[in-house]
PDB file of C-alpha atoms in Angstrom:
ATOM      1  CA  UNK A 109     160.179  18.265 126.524  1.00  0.00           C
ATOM      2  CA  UNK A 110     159.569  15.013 128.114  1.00  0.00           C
ATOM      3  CA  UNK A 111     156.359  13.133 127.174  1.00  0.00           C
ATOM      4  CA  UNK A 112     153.629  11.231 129.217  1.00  0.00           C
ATOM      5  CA  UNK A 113     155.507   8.329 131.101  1.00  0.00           C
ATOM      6  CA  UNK A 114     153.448   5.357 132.377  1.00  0.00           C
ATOM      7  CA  UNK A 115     154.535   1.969 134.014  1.00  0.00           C
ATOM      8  CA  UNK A 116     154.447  -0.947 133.617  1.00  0.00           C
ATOM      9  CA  UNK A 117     154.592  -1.333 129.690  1.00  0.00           C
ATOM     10  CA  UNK A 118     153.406  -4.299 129.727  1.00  0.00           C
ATOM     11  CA  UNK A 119     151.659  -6.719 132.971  1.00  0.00           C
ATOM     12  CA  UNK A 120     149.938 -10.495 132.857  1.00  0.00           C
ATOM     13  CA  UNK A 121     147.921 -11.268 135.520  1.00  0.00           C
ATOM     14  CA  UNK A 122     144.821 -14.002 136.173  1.00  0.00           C
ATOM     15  CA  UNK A 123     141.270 -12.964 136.638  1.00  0.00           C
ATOM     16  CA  UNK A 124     140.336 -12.045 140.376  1.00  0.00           C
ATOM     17  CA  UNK A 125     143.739 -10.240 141.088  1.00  0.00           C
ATOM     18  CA  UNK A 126     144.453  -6.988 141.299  1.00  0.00           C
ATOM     19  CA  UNK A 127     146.313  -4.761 139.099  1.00  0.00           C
ATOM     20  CA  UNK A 128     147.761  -0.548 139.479  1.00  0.00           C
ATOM     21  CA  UNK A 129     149.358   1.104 136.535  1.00  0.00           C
ATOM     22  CA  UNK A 130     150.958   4.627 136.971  1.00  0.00           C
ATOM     23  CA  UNK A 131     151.308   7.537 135.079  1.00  0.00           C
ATOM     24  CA  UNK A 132     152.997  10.557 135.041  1.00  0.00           C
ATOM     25  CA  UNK A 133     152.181  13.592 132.913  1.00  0.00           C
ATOM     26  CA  UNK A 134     153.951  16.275 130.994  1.00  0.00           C
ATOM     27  CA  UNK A 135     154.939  18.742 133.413  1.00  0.00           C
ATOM     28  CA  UNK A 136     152.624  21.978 133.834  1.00  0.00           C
ATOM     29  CA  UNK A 137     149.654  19.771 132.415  1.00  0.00           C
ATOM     30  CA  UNK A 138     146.450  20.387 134.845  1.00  0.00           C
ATOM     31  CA  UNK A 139     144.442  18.012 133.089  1.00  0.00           C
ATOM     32  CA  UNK A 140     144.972  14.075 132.975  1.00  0.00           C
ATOM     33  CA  UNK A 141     143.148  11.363 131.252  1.00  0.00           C
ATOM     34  CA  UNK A 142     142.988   7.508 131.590  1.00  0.00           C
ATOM     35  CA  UNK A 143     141.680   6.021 128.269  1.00  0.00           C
ATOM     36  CA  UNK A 144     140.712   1.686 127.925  1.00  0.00           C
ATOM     37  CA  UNK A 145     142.062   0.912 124.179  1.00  0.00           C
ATOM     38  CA  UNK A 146     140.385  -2.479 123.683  1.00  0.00           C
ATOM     39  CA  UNK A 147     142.188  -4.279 120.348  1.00  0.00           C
ATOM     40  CA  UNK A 148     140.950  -3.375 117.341  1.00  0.00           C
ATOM     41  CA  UNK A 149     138.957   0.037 118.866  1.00  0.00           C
ATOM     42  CA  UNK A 150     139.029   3.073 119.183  1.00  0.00           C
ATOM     43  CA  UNK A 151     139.890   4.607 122.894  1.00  0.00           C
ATOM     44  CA  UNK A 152     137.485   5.126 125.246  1.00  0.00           C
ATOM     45  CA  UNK A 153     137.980   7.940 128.569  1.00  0.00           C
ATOM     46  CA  UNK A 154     137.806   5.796 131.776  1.00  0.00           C
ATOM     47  CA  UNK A 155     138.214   9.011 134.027  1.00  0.00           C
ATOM     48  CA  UNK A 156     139.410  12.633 133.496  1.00  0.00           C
ATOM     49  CA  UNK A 157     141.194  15.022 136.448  1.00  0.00           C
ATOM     50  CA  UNK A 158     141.836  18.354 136.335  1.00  0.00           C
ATOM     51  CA  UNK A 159     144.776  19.009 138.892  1.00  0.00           C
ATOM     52  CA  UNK A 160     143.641  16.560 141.115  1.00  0.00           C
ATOM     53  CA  UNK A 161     139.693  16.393 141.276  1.00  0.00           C
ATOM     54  CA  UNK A 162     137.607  14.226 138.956  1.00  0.00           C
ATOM     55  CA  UNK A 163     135.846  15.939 136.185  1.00  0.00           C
ATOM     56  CA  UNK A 164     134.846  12.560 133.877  1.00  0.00           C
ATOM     57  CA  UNK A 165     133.903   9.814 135.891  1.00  0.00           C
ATOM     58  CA  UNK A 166     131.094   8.854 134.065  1.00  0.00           C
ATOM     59  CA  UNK A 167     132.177   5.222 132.014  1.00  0.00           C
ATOM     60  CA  UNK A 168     134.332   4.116 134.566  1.00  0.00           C
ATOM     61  CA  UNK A 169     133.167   0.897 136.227  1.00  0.00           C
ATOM     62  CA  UNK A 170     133.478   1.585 139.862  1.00  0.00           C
ATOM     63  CA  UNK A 171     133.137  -1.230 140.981  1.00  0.00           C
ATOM     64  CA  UNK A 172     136.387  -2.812 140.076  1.00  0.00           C
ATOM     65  CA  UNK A 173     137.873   0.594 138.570  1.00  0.00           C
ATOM     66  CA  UNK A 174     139.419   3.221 140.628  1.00  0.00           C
ATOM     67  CA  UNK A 175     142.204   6.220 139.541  1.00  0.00           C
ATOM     68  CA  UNK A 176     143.205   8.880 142.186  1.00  0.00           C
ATOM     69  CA  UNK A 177     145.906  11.947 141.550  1.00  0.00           C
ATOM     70  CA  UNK A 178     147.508  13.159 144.499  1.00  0.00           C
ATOM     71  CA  UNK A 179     149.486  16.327 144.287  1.00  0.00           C
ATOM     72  CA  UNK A 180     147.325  17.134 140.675  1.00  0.00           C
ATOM     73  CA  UNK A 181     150.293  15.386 139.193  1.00  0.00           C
ATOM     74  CA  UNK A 182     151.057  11.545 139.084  1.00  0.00           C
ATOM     75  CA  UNK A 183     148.168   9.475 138.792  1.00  0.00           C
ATOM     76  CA  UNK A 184     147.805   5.437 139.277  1.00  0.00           C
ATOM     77  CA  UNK A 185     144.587   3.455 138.169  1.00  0.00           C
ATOM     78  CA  UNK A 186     143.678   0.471 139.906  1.00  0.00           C
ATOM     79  CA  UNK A 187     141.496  -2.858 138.949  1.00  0.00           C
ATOM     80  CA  UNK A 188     140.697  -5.086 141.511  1.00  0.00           C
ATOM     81  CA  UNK A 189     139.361  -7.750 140.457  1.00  0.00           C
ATOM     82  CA  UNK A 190     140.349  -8.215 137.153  1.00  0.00           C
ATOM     83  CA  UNK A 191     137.966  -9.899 134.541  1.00  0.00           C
ATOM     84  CA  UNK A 192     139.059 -11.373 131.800  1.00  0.00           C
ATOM     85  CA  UNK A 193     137.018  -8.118 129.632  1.00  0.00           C
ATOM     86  CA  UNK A 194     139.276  -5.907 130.610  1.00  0.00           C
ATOM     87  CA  UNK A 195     142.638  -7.204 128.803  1.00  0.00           C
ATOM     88  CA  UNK A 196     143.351  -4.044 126.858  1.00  0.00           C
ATOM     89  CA  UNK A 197     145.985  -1.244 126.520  1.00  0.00           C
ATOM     90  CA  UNK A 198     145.731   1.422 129.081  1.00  0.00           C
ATOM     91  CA  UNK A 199     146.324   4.689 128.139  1.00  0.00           C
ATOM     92  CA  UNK A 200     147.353   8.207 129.555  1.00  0.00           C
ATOM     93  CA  UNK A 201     147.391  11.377 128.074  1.00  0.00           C
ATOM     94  CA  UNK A 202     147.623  14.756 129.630  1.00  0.00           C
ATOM     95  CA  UNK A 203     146.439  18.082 128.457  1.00  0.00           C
ATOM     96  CA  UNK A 204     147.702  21.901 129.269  1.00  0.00           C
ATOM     97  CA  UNK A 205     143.959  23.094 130.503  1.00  0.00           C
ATOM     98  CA  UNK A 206     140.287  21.366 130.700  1.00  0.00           C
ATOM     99  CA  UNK A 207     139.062  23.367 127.322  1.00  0.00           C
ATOM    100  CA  UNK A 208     138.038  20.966 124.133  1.00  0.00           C
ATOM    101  CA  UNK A 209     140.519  21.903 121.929  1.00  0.00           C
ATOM    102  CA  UNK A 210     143.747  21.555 123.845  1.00  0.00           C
ATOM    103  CA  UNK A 211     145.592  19.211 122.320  1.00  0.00           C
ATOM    104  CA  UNK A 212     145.881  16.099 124.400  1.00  0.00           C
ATOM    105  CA  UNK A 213     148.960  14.184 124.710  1.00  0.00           C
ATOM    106  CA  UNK A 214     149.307  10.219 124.894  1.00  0.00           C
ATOM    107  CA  UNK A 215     151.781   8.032 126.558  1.00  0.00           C
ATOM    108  CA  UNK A 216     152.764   4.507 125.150  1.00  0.00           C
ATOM    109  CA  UNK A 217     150.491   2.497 127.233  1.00  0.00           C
ATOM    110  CA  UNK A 218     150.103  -0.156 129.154  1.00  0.00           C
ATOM    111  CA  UNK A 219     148.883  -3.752 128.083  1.00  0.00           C
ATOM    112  CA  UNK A 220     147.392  -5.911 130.401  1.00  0.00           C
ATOM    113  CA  UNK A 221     146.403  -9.325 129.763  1.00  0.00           C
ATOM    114  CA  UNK A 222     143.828 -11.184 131.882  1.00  0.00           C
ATOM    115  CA  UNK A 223     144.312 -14.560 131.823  1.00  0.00           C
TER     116      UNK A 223
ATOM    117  CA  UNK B 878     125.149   7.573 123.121  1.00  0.00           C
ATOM    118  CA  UNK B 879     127.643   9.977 121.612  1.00  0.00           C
ATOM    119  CA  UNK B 880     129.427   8.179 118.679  1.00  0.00           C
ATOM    120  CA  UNK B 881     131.695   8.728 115.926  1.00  0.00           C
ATOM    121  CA  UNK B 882     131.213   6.449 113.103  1.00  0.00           C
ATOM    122  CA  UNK B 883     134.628   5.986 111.211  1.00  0.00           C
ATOM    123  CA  UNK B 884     135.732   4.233 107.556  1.00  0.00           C
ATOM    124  CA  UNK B 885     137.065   1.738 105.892  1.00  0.00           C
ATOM    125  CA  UNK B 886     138.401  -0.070 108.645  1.00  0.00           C
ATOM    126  CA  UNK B 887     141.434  -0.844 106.353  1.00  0.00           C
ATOM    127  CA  UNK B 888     142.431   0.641 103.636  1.00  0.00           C
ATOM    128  CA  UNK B 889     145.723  -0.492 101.178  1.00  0.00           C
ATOM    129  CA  UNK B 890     147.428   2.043  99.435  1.00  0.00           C
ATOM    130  CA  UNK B 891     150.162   2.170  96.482  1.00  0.00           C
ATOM    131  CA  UNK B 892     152.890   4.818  97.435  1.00  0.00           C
ATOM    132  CA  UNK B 893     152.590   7.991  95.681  1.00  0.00           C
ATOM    133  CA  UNK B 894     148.632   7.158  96.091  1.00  0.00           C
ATOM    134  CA  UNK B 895     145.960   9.520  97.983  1.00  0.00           C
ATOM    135  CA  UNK B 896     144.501   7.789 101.046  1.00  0.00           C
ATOM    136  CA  UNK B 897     141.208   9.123 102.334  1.00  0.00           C
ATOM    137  CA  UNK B 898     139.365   8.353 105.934  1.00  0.00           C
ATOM    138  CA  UNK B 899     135.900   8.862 106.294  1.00  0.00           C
ATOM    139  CA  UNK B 900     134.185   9.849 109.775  1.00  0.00           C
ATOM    140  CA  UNK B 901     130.723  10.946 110.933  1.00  0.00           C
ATOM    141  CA  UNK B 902     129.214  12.272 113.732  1.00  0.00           C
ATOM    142  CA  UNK B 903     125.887  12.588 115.639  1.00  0.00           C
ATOM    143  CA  UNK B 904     126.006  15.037 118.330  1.00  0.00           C
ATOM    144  CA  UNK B 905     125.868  18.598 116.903  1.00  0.00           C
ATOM    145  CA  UNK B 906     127.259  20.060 120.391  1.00  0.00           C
ATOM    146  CA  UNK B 907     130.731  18.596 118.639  1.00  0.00           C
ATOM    147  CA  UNK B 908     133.356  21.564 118.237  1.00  0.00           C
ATOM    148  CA  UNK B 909     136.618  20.099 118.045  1.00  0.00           C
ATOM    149  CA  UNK B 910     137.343  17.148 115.405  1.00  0.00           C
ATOM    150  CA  UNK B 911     141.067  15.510 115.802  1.00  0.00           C
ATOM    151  CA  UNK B 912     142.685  12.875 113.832  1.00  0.00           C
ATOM    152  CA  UNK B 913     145.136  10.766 115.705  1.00  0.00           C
ATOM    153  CA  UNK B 914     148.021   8.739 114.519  1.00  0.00           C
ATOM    154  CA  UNK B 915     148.737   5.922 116.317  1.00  0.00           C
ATOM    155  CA  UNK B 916     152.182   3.273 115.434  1.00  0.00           C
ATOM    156  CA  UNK B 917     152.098  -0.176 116.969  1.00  0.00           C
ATOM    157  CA  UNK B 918     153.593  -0.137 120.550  1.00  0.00           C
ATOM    158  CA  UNK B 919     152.653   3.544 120.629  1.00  0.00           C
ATOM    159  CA  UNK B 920     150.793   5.762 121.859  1.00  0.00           C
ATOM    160  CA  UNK B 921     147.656   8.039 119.922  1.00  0.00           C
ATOM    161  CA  UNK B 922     149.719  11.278 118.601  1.00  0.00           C
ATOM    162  CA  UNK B 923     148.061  14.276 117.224  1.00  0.00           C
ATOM    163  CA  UNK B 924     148.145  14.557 113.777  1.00  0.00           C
ATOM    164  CA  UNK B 925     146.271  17.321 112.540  1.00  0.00           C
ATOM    165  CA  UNK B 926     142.589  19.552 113.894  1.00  0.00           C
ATOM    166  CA  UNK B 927     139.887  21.054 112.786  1.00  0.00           C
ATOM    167  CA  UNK B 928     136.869  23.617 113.923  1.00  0.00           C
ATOM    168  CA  UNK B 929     133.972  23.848 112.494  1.00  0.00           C
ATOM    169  CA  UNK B 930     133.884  27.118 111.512  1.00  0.00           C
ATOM    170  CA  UNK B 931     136.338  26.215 108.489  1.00  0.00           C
ATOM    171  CA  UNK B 932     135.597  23.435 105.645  1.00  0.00           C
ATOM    172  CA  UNK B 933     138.870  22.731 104.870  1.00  0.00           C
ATOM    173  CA  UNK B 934     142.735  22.598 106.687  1.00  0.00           C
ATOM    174  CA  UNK B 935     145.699  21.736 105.403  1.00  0.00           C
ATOM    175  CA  UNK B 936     148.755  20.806 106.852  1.00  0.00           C
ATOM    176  CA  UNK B 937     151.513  19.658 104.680  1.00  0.00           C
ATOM    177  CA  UNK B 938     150.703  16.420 102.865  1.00  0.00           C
ATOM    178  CA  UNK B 939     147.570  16.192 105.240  1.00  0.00           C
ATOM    179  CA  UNK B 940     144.331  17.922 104.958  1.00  0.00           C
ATOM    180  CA  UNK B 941     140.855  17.567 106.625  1.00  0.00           C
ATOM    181  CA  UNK B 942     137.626  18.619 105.119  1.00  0.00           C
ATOM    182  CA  UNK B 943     134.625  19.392 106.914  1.00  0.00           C
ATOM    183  CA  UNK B 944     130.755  19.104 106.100  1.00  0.00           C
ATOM    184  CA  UNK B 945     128.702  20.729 108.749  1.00  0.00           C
ATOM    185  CA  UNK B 946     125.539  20.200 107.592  1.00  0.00           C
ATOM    186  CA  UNK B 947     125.816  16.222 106.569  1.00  0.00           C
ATOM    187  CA  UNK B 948     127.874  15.997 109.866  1.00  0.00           C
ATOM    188  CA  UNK B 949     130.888  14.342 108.176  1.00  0.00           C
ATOM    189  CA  UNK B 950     134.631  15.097 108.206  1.00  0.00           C
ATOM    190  CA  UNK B 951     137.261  13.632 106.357  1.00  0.00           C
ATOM    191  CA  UNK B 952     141.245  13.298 106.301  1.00  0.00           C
ATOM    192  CA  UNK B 953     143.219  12.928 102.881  1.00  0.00           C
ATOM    193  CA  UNK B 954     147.065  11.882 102.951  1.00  0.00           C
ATOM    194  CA  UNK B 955     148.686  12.899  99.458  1.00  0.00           C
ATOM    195  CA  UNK B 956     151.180  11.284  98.335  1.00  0.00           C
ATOM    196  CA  UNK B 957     150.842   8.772 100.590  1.00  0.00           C
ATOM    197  CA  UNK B 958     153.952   7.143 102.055  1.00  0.00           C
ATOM    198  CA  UNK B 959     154.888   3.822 103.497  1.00  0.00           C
ATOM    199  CA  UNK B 960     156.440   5.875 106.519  1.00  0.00           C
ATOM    200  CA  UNK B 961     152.251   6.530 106.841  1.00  0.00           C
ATOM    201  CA  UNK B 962     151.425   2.905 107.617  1.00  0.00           C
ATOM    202  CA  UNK B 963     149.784   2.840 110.660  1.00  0.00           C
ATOM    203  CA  UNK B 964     146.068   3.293 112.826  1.00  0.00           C
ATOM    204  CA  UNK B 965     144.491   6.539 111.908  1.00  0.00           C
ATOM    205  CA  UNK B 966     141.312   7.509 114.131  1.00  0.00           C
ATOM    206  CA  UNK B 967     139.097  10.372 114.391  1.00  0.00           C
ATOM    207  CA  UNK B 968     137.945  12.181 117.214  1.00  0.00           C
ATOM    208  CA  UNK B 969     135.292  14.977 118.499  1.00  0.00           C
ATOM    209  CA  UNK B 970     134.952  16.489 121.271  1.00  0.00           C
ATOM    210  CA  UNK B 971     132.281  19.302 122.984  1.00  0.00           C
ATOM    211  CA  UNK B 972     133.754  22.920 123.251  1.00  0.00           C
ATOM    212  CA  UNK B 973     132.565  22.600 126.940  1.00  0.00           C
ATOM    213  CA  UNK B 974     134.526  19.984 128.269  1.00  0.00           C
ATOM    214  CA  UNK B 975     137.803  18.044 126.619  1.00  0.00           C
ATOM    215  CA  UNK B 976     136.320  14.227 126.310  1.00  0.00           C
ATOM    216  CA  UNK B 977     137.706  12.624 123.136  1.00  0.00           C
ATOM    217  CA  UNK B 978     135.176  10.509 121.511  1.00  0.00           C
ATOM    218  CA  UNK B 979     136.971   8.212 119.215  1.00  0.00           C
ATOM    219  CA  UNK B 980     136.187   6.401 115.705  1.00  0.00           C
ATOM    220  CA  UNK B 981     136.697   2.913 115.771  1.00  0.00           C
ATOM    221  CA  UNK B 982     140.212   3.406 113.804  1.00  0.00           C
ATOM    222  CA  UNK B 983     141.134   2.599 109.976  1.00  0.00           C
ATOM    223  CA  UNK B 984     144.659   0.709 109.517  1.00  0.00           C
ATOM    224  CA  UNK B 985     146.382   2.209 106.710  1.00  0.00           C
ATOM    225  CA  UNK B 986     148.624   0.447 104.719  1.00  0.00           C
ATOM    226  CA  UNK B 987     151.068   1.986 102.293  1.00  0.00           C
ATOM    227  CA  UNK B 988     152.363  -0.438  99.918  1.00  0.00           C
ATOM    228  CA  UNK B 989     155.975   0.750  98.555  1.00  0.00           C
TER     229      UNK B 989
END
């Protein structure tokens, strides 16, 4: 079974521009999760879908921050502008259904660096 | 805020050696408790689960034990490994919905 796939790996860009990383779940997965992983922390949930409305939108910073999942299957996240806070590793994970203990399934990231 | 409190946040192990991760929580509406295994360059992976309707669950060399009551839960690696040296971090989550609320991670370090 193929796992969570997300793109870039890895991206370098300078404050004020704009950045979109995509991710693509585990087939048959309703739910799908973008986590921040700042360095040296734990993740935290940026936004939550099931299929393709938003269930978790609640630490995302909207102003800059915005996800969408057409089709309730790939999903990109977007920052625009970048700051320099939000150089971290950006995760994915996907999840069968929206109930707590499903297990949830991670991609590799990506790591973006604000410079 | 909902938070998980997690420790040490590194520990150094000899191989052979039992390694044991601390984590407490504050919100009692908590059902689910994860630990997560995470390798440099990779992705969190599951590692082993827990409800709390059980104190104790063991899976293989891995086992978590859970206080209800004093709100704690811990995991405990036997025979610890250096194949086991990497970013261990606890989670909980609320039976009603599937946020993951993560401890701030312990780096494990397995010394051959």
């Amino acid at each position: 079974e193929a796992g969570v796939a997300q793109s870039p790996r890895y991206k370098i860009i300078e404050k004020r521009q704009s950045v979109a990383f995509w991710c693509n779940p585990i087939s048959g997965h309703a739910t799908l999760y973008w986590y921040q992983q700042i360095l040296g922390q734990g993740p935290k949930l940026l936004i939550q879908f099931q299929n393709n409305g938003v269930v978790d939108d609640s630490q995302l910073p909207k102003d800059r921050f915005s996800a969408e999942r057409l089709k309730g299957v790939d999903s990109t996240l977007k920052i625009q502008p970048a700051k320099l806070e939000d150089s971290a590793v950006y995760l994915c994970a996907s999840s069968l259904s929206l109930a707590g203990a499903d297990t949830q399934y991670f991609g590799p990231g990506t790591r973006l660096t604000v410079l | 805020q909902q938070q998980v409190k997690q420790s040490p946040q590194s520990l150094i192990v000899q191989k052979g050696g039992i390694s044991i991760i601390n984590c407490a929580y504050e919100n009692t509406a908590f059902d689910y408790f994860p630990w997560y295994q995470q390798f440099p360059g990779k992705g969190p992976a599951l590692l082993i689960a827990i409800r709390p309707d059980v104190s104790e669950k063991k899976e293989g060399r891995f086992t978590i034990s859970f206080n209800k009551s004093a709100k704690q839960f811990s995991l405990h690696i036997m025979d610890s490994q250096p194949g086991d040296s990497a970013t261990y971090f606890c989670a909980a989550s609320k039976k009603s919905g599937s946020r993951l609320t993560f401890g701030e991670g312990t780096q494990l370090t397995v010394n051959p």
